[in-house]
Structures are given as C-alpha cells and as structure tokens.
Coordinates of C-alpha atoms and ligand atoms in Angstrom, one line a residue:
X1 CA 48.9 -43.4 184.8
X2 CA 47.4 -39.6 184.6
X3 CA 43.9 -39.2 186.0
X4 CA 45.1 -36.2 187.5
X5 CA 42.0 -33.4 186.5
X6 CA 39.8 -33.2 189.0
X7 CA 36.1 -34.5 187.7
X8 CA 34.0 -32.0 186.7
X9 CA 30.2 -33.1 186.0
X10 CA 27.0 -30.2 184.5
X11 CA 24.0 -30.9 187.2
X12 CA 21.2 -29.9 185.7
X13 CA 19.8 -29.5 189.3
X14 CA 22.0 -25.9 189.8
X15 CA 22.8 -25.5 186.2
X16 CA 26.6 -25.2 186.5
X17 CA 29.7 -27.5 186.0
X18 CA 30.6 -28.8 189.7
X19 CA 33.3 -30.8 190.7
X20 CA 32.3 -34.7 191.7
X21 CA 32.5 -34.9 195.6
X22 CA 31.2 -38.4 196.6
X23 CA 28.9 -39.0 199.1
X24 CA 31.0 -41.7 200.0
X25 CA 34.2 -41.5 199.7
X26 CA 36.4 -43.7 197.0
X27 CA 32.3 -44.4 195.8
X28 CA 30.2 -43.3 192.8
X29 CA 26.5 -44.6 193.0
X30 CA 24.2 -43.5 190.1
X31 CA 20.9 -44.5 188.8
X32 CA 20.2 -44.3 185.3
X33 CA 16.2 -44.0 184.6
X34 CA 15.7 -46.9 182.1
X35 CA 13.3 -48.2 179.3
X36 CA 10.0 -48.7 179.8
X37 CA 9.2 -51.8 177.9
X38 CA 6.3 -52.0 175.7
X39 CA 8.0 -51.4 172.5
X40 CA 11.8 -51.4 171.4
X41 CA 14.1 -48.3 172.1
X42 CA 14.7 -46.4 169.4
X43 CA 18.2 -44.7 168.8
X44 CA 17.5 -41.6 170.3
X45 CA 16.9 -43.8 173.8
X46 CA 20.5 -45.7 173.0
X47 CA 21.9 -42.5 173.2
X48 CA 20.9 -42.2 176.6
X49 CA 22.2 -45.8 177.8
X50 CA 25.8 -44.9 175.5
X51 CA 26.0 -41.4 177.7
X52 CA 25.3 -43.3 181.2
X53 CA 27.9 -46.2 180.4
X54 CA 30.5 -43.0 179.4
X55 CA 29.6 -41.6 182.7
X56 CA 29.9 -45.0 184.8
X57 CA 33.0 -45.6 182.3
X58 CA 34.8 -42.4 183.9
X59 CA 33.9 -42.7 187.1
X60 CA 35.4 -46.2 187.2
X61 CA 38.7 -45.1 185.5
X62 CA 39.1 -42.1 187.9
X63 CA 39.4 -44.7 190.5
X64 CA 35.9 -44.8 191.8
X65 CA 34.2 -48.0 193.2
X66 CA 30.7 -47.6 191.0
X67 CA 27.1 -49.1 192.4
X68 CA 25.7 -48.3 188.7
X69 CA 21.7 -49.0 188.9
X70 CA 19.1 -49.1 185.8
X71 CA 16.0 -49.6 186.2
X72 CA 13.3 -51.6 183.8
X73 CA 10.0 -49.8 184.0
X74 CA 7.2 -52.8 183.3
X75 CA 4.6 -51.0 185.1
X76 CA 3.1 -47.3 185.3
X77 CA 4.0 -45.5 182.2
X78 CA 1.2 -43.8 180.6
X79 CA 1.0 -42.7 176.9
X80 CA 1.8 -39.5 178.7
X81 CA 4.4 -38.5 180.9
X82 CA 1.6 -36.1 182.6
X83 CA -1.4 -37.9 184.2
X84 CA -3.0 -39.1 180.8
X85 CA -3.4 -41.6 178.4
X86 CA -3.0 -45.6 178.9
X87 CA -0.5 -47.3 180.5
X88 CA 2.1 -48.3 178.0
X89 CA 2.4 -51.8 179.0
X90 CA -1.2 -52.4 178.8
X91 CA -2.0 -51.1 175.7
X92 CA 0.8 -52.5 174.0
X93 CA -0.1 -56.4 175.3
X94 CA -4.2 -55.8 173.9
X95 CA -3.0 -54.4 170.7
X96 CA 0.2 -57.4 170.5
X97 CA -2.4 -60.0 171.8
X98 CA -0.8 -60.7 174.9
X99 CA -0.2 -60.5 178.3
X100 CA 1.5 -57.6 179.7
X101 CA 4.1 -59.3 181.7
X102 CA 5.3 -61.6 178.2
X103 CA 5.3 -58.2 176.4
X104 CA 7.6 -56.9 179.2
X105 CA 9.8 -60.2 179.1
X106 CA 10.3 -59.8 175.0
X107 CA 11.2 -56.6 175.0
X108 CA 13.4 -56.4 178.1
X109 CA 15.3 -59.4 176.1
X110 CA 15.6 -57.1 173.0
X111 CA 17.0 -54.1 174.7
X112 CA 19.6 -55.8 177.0
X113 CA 20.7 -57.6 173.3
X114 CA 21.2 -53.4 171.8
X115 CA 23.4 -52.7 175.5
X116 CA 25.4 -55.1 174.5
X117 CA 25.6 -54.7 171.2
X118 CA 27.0 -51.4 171.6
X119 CA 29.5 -52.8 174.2
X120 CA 27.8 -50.9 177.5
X121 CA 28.6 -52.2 181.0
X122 CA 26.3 -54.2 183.0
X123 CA 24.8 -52.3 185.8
X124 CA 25.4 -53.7 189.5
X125 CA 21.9 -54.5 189.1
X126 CA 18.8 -54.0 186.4
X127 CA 16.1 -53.5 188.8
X128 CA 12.3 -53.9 188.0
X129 CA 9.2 -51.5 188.4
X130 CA 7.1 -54.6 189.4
X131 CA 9.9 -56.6 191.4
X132 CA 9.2 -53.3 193.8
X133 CA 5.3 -52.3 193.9
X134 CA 5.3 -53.7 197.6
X135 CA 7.9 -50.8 198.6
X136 CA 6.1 -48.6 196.7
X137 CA 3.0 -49.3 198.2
X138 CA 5.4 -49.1 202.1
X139 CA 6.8 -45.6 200.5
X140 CA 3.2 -44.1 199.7
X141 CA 1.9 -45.2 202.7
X142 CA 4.6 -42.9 204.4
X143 CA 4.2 -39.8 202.7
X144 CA 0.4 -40.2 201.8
X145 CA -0.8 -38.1 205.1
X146 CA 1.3 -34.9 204.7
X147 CA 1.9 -34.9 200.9
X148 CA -0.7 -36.5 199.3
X149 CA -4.9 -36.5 198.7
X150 CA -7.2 -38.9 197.5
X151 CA -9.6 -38.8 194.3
X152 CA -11.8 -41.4 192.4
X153 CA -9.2 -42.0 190.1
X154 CA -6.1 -42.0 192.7
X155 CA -4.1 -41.0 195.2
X156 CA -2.6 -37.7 194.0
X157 CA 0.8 -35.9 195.4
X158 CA 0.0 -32.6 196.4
X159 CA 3.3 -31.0 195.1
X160 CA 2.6 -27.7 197.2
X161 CA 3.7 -29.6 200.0
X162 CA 7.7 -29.4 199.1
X163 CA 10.0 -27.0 199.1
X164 CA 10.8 -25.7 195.6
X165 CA 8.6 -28.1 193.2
X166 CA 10.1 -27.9 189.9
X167 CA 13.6 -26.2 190.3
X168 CA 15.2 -29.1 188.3
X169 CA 13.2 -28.3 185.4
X170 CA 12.9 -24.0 186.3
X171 CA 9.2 -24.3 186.1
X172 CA 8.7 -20.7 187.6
X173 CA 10.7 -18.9 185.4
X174 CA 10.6 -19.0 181.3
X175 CA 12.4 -21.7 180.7
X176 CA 9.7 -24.1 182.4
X177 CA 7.7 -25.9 180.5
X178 CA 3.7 -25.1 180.3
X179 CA 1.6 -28.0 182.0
X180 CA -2.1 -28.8 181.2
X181 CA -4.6 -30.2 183.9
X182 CA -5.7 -33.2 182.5
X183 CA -7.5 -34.9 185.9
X184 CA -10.9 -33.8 187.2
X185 CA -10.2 -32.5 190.7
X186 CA -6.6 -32.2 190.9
X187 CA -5.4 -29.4 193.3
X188 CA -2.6 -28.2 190.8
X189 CA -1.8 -28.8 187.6
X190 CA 1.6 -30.3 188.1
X191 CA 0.1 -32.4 191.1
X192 CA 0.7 -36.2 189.8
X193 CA -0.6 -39.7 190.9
X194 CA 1.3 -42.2 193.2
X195 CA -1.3 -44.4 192.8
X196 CA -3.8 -45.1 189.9
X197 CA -7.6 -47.0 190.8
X198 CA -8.4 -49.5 188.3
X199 CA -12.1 -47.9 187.1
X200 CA -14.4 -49.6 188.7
X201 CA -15.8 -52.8 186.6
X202 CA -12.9 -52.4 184.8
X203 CA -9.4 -55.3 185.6
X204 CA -6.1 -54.1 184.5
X205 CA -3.5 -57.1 183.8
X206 CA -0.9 -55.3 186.2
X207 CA -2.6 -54.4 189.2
X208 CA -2.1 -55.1 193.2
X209 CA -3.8 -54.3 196.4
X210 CA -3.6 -51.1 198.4
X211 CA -4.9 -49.2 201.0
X212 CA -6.4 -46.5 197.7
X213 CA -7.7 -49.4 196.3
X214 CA -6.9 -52.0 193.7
X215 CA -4.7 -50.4 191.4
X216 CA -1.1 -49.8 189.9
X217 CA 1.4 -47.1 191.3
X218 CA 2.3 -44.0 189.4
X219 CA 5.1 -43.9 186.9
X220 CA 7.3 -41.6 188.7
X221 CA 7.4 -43.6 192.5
X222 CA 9.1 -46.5 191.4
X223 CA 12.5 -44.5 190.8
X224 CA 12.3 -42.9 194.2
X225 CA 12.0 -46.1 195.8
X226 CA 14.3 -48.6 193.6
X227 CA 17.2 -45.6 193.9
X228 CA 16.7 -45.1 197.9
X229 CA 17.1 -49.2 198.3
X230 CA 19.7 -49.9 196.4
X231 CA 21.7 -46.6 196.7
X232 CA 20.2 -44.6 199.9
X233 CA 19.6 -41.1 200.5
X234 CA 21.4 -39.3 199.0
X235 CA 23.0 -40.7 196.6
X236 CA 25.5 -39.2 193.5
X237 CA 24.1 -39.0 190.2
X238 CA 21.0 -39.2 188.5
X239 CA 20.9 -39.8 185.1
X240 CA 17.9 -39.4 182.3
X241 CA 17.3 -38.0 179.2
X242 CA 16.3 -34.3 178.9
X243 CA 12.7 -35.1 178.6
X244 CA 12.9 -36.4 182.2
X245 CA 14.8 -32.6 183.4
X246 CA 11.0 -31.4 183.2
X247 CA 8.3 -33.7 184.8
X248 CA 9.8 -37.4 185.7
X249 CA 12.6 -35.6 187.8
X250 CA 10.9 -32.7 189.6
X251 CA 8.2 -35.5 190.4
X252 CA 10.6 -38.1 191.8
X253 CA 12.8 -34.5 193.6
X254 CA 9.2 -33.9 195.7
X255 CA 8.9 -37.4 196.3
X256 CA 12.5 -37.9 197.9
X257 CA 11.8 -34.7 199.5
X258 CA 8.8 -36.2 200.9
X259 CA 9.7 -39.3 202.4
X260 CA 13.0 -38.2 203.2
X261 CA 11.5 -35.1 205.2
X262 CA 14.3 -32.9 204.2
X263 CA 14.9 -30.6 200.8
X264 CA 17.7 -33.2 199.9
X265 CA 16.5 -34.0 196.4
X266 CA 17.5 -37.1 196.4
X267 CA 20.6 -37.1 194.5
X268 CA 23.9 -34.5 194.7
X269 CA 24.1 -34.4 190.9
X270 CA 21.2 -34.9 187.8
X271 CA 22.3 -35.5 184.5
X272 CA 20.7 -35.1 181.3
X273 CA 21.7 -35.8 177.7
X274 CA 20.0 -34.2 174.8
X275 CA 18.1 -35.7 172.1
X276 CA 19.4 -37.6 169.0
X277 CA 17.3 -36.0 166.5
X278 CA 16.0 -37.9 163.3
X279 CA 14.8 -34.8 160.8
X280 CA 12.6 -38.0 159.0
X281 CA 10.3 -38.0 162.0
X282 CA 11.7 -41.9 162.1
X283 CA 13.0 -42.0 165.5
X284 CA 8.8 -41.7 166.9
X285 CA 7.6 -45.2 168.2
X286 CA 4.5 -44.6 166.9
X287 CA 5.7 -43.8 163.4
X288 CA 5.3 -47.3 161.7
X289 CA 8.6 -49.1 161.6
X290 CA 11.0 -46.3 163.9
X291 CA 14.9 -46.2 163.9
X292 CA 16.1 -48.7 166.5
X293 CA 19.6 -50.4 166.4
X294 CA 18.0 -53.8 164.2
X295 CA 17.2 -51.4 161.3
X296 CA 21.0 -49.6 161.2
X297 CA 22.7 -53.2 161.5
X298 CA 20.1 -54.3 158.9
X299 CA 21.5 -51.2 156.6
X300 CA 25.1 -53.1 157.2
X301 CA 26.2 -50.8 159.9
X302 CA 28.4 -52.8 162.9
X303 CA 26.5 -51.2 165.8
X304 CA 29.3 -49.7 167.3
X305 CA 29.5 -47.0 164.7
X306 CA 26.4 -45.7 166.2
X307 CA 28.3 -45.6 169.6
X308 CA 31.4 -43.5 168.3
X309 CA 28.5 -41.0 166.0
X310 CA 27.3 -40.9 169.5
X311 CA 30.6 -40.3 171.5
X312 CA 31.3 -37.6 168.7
X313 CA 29.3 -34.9 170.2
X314 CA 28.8 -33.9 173.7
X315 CA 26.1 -35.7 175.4
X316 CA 24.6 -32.1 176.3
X317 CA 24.4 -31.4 172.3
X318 CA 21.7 -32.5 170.0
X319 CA 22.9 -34.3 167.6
X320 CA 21.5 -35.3 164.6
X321 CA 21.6 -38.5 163.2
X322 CA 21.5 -39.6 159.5
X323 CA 23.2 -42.3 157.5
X324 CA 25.8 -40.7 156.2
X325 CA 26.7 -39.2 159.5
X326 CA 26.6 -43.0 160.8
X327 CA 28.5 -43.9 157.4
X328 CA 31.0 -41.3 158.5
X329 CA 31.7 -42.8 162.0
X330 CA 32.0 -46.0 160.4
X331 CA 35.0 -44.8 158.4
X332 CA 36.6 -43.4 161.5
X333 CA 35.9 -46.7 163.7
X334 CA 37.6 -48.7 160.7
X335 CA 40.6 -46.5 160.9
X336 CA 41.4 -46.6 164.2
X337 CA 40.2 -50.7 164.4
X338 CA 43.2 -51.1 161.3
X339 CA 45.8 -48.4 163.6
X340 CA 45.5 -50.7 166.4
X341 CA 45.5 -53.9 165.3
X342 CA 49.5 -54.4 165.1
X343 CA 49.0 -53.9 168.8
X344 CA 46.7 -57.1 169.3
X345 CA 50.0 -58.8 170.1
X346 CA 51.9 -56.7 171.9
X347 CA 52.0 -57.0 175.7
X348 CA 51.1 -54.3 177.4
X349 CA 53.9 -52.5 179.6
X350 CA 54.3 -49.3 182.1
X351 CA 53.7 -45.8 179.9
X352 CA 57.2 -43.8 180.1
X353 CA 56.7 -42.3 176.6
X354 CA 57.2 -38.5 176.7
X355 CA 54.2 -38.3 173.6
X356 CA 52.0 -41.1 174.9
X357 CA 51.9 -39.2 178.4
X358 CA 51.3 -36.2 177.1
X359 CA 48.2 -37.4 175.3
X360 CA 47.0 -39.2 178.5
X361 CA 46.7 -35.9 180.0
X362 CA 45.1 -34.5 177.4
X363 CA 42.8 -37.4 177.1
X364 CA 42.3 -37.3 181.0
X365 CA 41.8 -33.7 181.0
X366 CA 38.9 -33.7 178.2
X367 CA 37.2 -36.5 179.6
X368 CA 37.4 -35.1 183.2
X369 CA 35.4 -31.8 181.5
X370 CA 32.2 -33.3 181.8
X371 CA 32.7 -35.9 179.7
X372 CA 34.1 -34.5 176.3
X373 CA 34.1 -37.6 174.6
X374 CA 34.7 -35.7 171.2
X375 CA 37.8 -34.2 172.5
X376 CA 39.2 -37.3 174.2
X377 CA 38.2 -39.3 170.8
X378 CA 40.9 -37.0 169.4
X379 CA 43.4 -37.8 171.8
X380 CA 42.7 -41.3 171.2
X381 CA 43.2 -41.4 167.6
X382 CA 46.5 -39.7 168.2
X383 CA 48.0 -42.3 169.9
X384 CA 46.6 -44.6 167.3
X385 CA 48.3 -42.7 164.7
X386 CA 51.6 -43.1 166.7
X387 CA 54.1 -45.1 164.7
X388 CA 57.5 -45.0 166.2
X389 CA 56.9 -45.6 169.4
X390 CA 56.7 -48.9 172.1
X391 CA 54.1 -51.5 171.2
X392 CA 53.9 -52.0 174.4
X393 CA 53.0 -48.9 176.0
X394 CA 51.4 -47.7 173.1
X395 CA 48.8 -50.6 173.4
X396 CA 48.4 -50.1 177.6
X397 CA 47.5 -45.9 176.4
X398 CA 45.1 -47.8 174.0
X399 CA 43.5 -49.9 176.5
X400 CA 43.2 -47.0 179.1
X401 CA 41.8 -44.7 176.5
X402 CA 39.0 -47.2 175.0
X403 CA 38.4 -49.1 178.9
X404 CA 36.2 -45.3 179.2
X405 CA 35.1 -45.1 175.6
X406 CA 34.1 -48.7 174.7
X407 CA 34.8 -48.8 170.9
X408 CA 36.3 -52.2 171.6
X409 CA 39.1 -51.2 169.8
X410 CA 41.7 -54.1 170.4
X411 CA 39.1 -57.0 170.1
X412 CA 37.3 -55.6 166.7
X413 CA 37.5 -57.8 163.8
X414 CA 38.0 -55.6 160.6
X415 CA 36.5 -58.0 158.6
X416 CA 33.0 -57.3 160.5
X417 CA 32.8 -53.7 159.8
X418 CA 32.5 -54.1 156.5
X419 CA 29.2 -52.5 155.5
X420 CA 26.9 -55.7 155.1
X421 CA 23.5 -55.0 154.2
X422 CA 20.7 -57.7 155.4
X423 CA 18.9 -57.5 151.4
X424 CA 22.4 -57.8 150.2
X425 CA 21.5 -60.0 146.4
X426 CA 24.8 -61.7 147.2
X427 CA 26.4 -63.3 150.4
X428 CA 30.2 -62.7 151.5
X429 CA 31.1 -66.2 150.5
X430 CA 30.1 -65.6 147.2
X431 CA 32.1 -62.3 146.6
X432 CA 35.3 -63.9 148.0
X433 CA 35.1 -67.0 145.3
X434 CA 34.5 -64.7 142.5
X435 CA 37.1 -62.3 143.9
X436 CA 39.6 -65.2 144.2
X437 CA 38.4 -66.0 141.0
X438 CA 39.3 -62.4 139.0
X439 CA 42.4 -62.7 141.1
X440 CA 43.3 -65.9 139.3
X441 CA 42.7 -64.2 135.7
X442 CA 44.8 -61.4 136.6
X443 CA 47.9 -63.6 137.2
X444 CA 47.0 -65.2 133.8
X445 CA 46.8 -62.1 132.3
X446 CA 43.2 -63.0 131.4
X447 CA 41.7 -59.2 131.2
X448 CA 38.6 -60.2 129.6
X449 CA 37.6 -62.5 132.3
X450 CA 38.9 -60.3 135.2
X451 CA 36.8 -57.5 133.4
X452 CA 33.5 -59.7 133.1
X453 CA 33.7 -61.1 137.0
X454 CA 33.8 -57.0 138.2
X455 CA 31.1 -56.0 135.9
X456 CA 28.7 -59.0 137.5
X457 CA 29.9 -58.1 141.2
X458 CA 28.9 -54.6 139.9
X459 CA 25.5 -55.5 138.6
X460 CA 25.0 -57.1 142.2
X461 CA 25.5 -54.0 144.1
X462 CA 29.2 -55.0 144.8
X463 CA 31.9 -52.4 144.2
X464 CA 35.1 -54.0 143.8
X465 CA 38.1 -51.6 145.8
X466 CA 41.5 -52.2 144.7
X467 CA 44.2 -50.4 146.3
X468 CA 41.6 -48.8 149.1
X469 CA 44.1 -47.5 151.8
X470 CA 41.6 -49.0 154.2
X471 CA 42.4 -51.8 153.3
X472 CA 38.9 -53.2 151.9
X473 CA 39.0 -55.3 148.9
X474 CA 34.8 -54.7 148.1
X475 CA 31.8 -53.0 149.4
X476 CA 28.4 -53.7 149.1
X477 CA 26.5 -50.3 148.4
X478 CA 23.5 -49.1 150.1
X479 CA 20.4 -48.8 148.3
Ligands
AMP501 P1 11.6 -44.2 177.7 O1 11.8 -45.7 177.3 O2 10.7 -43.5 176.8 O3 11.3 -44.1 179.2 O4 13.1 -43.5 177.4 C1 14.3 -44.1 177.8 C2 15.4 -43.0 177.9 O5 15.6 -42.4 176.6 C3 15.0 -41.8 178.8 O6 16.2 -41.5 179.5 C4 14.6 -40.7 177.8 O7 14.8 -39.5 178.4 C5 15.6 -41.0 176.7 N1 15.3 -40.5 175.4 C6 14.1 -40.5 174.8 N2 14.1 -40.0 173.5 C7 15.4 -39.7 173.3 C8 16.1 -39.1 172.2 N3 15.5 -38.8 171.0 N4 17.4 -38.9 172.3 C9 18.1 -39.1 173.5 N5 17.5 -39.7 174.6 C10 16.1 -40.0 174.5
ZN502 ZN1 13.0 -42.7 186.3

C-alpha cells in the first residue's frame, strides 16, 4: 500500500523541515527523554510520550526497523533544570516518608499504566538513570580533563570548550533564553554539573563513589550515555519536550560533542513538541492535586479521548486543553469507534478501491509532513464515513491508517466510552434495570410510570437519550 511521500521531519537543531535519511539504512533509532519520577506526569508530559509513539508509529509504517529508547530518570533532576534546587527524587521520598528508590518504583508503575492507557508502543527498551551511573561515572572520566573543572560542590562542564554551545536552543541570538548563575565559582553561567558532591556531613539516599567524590551525576549525562549505548554515535532522532530545546539538549549536544571529540551533536535530527497548556494553572505539579490522566478518567473520560485532542493539533502547536475540548474529542472518537465497528468482522483483503487509495495517499502524504496527525485524522474519518464500498478493504485502509495513530479503533468497545464519572450517585447496572424497566411501561402504554423512572434517573444526574444518532441510550452529566 501507498507510503510513497518521502518523510519529512522539523529538527529543531537547523530549524527547517529535512527529509529522514537514516543513519542506517532500512533503520530508525530514536530516544525519547523520559519522566523523571518523583511525582506523576501530568497531561502536558503525556503529550510528549502520545507525540514520540506518533513519530515511532510513522517510522514503523514507512517501513523502518525502529530501536525506540525511553529513558526513566530516578536519579539527578533538580527542582531546576539549571544547577539549583533539590534533587527531585530526594525531596519527594523525605516529604512522602520514604525511600527514594520505592518512590521511583511507585511512580515508574503509574506512568507505564497512563502509556498504556493511551495505547503507546513499548519502547525496545525503558532504560534507567541509575541502572547506568557506572557508565556515567566511565563517560565523565573521559571528558573530565579537556572539558570539565572541579569545585566544592562538583565537577562542572566547562561549555566553552565545544564548538557552538547552545545552537539547539539559539542562545546567542534573541531567541535564547536568559540564564542566571546560580553556583559560587562557576566559569560561565550556562556551565552545568556532571557530577554533584554530597555536602560534606551531609548523606544523600542516591549516591555512589567517584573519583570527585561521593556523590550523584548531573541530570543531563545520563541521556548522553544511555543514548550512545543503546543507539551509538550518531544516532537519528531525539525527542523531548520544548522545555528540553533550551538547556537539557544544548547540555547533552556539548556532552556528545565532548566525548565523541567531534561537533556531531549526537543525533541527525532533535524533536520537540510544544506545551499542552491548562489556562487553570492545573497542569503545575506543585499546584495541589494537578491534571494527570487519573483525574480525566475520573471525570468519565476513556483516556484515549485525550490521545485523539492530542493527535488533533500538530505536535509543534500549543494546544490547549479543557474539558470541553476533551468532551469534543470524545464525540469524535465515538463516531468513528460506531463507523467502524461493522468492520470488526470483516476480513481484511488487498486495497484496489479507486476512493480508498486515494485517501491512503492523502493520508500518507499528511502524515509524511512532519507528522500532520490533524490532517491524516481527516483522511481517516473519510474512509470511516465510506459506505458503499468493500468491507474488506475498507477495514485493511482502517488498520493501516489507526496501526500510526493508535485510537484502537477496531478493538474499542462503544459501551466504554460512555462518559462515566467516578462520583457518579448511580452505577451502570442500575441505569440499565430502570432503563429496562421504563422500556417495559412503554410497551404497556404505562406513561405515568415511564414518566416517573426518567424524572428519578434525572434527579441522579442521568439524562435519558432516546433516538441519539450516536447511538447512546443515557449519559451521566458532569458536575
Ligand atoms: P519531566 O518529567 O519534567 O522530565 O517531563 C517529561 C516530558 O514532558 C519532557 O519531554 C518535557 O519536555 C515534557 N513536558 C513537560 N511539560 C509539558 C507540557 N505542558 N506539554 C507538553 N510536554 C511537556
Ligand atoms: Zn533527557
């Protein structure tokens, strides 16, 4: 079938559309920079994760062989993504009561449940900061002479020493971002630690021998070293949020540079989504109870409706989230789950369909565009929308189109996209027996009765939807 465009992918690193040449050919290996895990991910990081399986998604269905890595930072995050503030993980475990490496576990556990929750691919590997500080403690010991210094507090990457420091995120010029020195004795203000000393007659939980002293590594080494040993040098794609474009990626670019002793910045191609933006201020960890994918599944939502809001806009948009934007998703998830589901028993056979090819292309072309998911969603309901046409081949377009947009369209119960809130004052079971139940008086022509049992599902928050061309007999409402 058509995956005929050429790929074209937006690297952040030259700031132009470029078509994907692999390093390898027939092979796509990316790293995605993961969660660090003192804390749920909110939303706004689940974006991230939906954009990175798209990207992996693509780069399998245009027929590349994909080492996809994502890495689980346990170790090394400050509060800041500068040189300040606590680690992360440490201050989460004394304020939780625990130890660092069971806060790690717990939450690890809670994010790989949202990836699959929202249907995203496992990587070839989920690799851990701390699995790792040996090589990172090998890696540092390599570049420490030429690139780095020493202080009290660390040992400190001189980023003078590079070619080019900061070109990812255009620090010398007005888009860059304005940095603050916030360690005594550094040599530049963007100069960051590789390794931090635990204070002297102070213990950290997390903390291993090295030749700086007993200490922890800085957060930015561990993705230059997990990506060179699982992918090499160089490698494809880099992926991150657009927070990482300005001191997480320039950091790790000087670090490659380093240790690889060439201006190679590590990878061909960097990749950065926007932000999903919450205008509540509810999408901030620190902000009391913060929107992760728990609290939209508690409002009812099925959590794939957050996938498609997210596949809606290009992953280089904001986008703004709100509930009736993720209301509105959910409507167009259960249309195109109710399109397809004649299709669940159709066998799949070879696409000769004038239409259907036609909106392959289309599909393949938008898709190939660096990633126009919104586009390609269009193409996607079209086919959906088909109705005289081959099961058959309509269901194989199907299953091509949603294998790269994983809406699990063709396994998706209708019945569990019905908006379900957790407080709901009555369960499902309920609603069916007294729905049953009206049904009954209406065949008996028993008005009154049918009357009262609506008025009490009303009372209960439950609206009652006859005729609904979705098909849905009731609904709870949201409060
Ligand atoms: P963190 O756990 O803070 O390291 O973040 C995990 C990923 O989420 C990183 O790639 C961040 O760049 C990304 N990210 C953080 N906030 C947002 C947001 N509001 N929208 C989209 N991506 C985000
Ligand atoms: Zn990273």
């Amino acid at each position: 079938m058509t995956t005929e465009a050429p790929l074209v992918l937006y690297n952040s690193l030259t700031r132009s559309a470029e078509p994907f040449q692999p390093i390898h050919p027939g092979e796509a290996r990316v790293y995605t920079c993961g969660p660090t895990v003192y804390n749920f991910q909110h939303i706004g990081n689940m974006r991230a994760y939906v954009f990175a399986d798209t990207l992996g998604r693509t780069l399998s269905y245009k027929g590349f062989k994909l080492t996809h890595i994502i890495n689980i930072t346990d170790v090394g995050h400050l509060t800041s993504d500068a040189d300040e503030g606590d680690d992360k993980m440490e201050k989460a475990a004394a304020a939780a009561g625990k130890s660092a490496w069971d806060i790690a576990k717990f939450y690890t556990q809670a994010y790989w449940a949202d990836i699959d929750r929202l249907n995203i691919r496992q990587p070839a590997k989920w690799s851990i900061a701390t699995d790792y500080v040996p090589a990172m403690i090998e890696f540092a010991k390599e570049i420490a002479d030429k690139h780095c210094y020493e202080l009290d507090s660390g040992l400190y990457f001189d980023v003078s020493t590079v070619p080019d420091y900061g070109r990812l995120a255009r620090h010398s010029t007005d888009e860059g971002e304005g940095r603050i020195e916030t360690v005594e004795g550094k040599r530049h203000s963007a100069d960051f630690a590789i390794w931090r000393k635990t204070p002297a007659g102070e213990t950290r939980q997390m903390e291993w021998d090295s030749p700086w002293g007993r200490g922890a590594p800085g957060w930015h080494l561990e993705c230059s070293v997990m990506s060179e040993a699982l992918l090499g040098h160089p490698f494809d794609i880099h992926t991150g949020g657009i927070d990482h474009r300005e001191i997480h990626h320039p950091n790790e670019i000087a670090q490659n540079q380093a240790h690889s002793c060439d201006a190679d910045s590590g990878a061909r191609i960097w990749m950065h989504n926007n932000f999903l933006i919450d205008r509540g201020g509810k999408m901030s960890k620190s902000s009391g109870e913060f929107l992760r994918l728990q609290v939209l599944v508690d409002r009812g939502f099925h959590p794939l409706a957050f996938r498609l809001l997210a596949l809606q806009a290009h992953y280089r948009s904001e986008l703004e989230f709100s509930f009736d934007n993720l209301a509105a998703a959910l409507t167009r998830l259960k249309r195109l789950v109710m399109a397809v589901q004649p299709l669940r028993v159709a066998v799949e056979t070879e696409v000769e369909d004038r239409r259907l090819l036609d909106l392959l292309a289309r599909f393949d072309a938008a898709i190939s565009d660096d990633l126009n998911t919104a586009i390609a969603l269009t193409a996607l309901e079209e086919a959906a929308a088909f109705k005289k046409v081959d099961t058959g081949q309509k269901r194989a377009v199907i299953a091509r189109m949603d294998a790269v947009l994983g809406l699990d369209l063709l396994a998706l119960d209708r019945a569990n996209l019905r908006v379900r809130p957790a407080d709901a004052g009555i369960s499902e079971t309920e609603i069916d027996e007294q729905l049953a139940l009206r049904k009954e008086a209406r065949a008996n022509k028993n008005f009154a009765a049918s009357d009262a049992i609506r008025d009490a599902l009303i009372a209960k928050g439950v609206e009652v939807m006859d005729g609904d061309p979705l098909g849905w007999d009731w609904a709870v409402k949201l409060n």
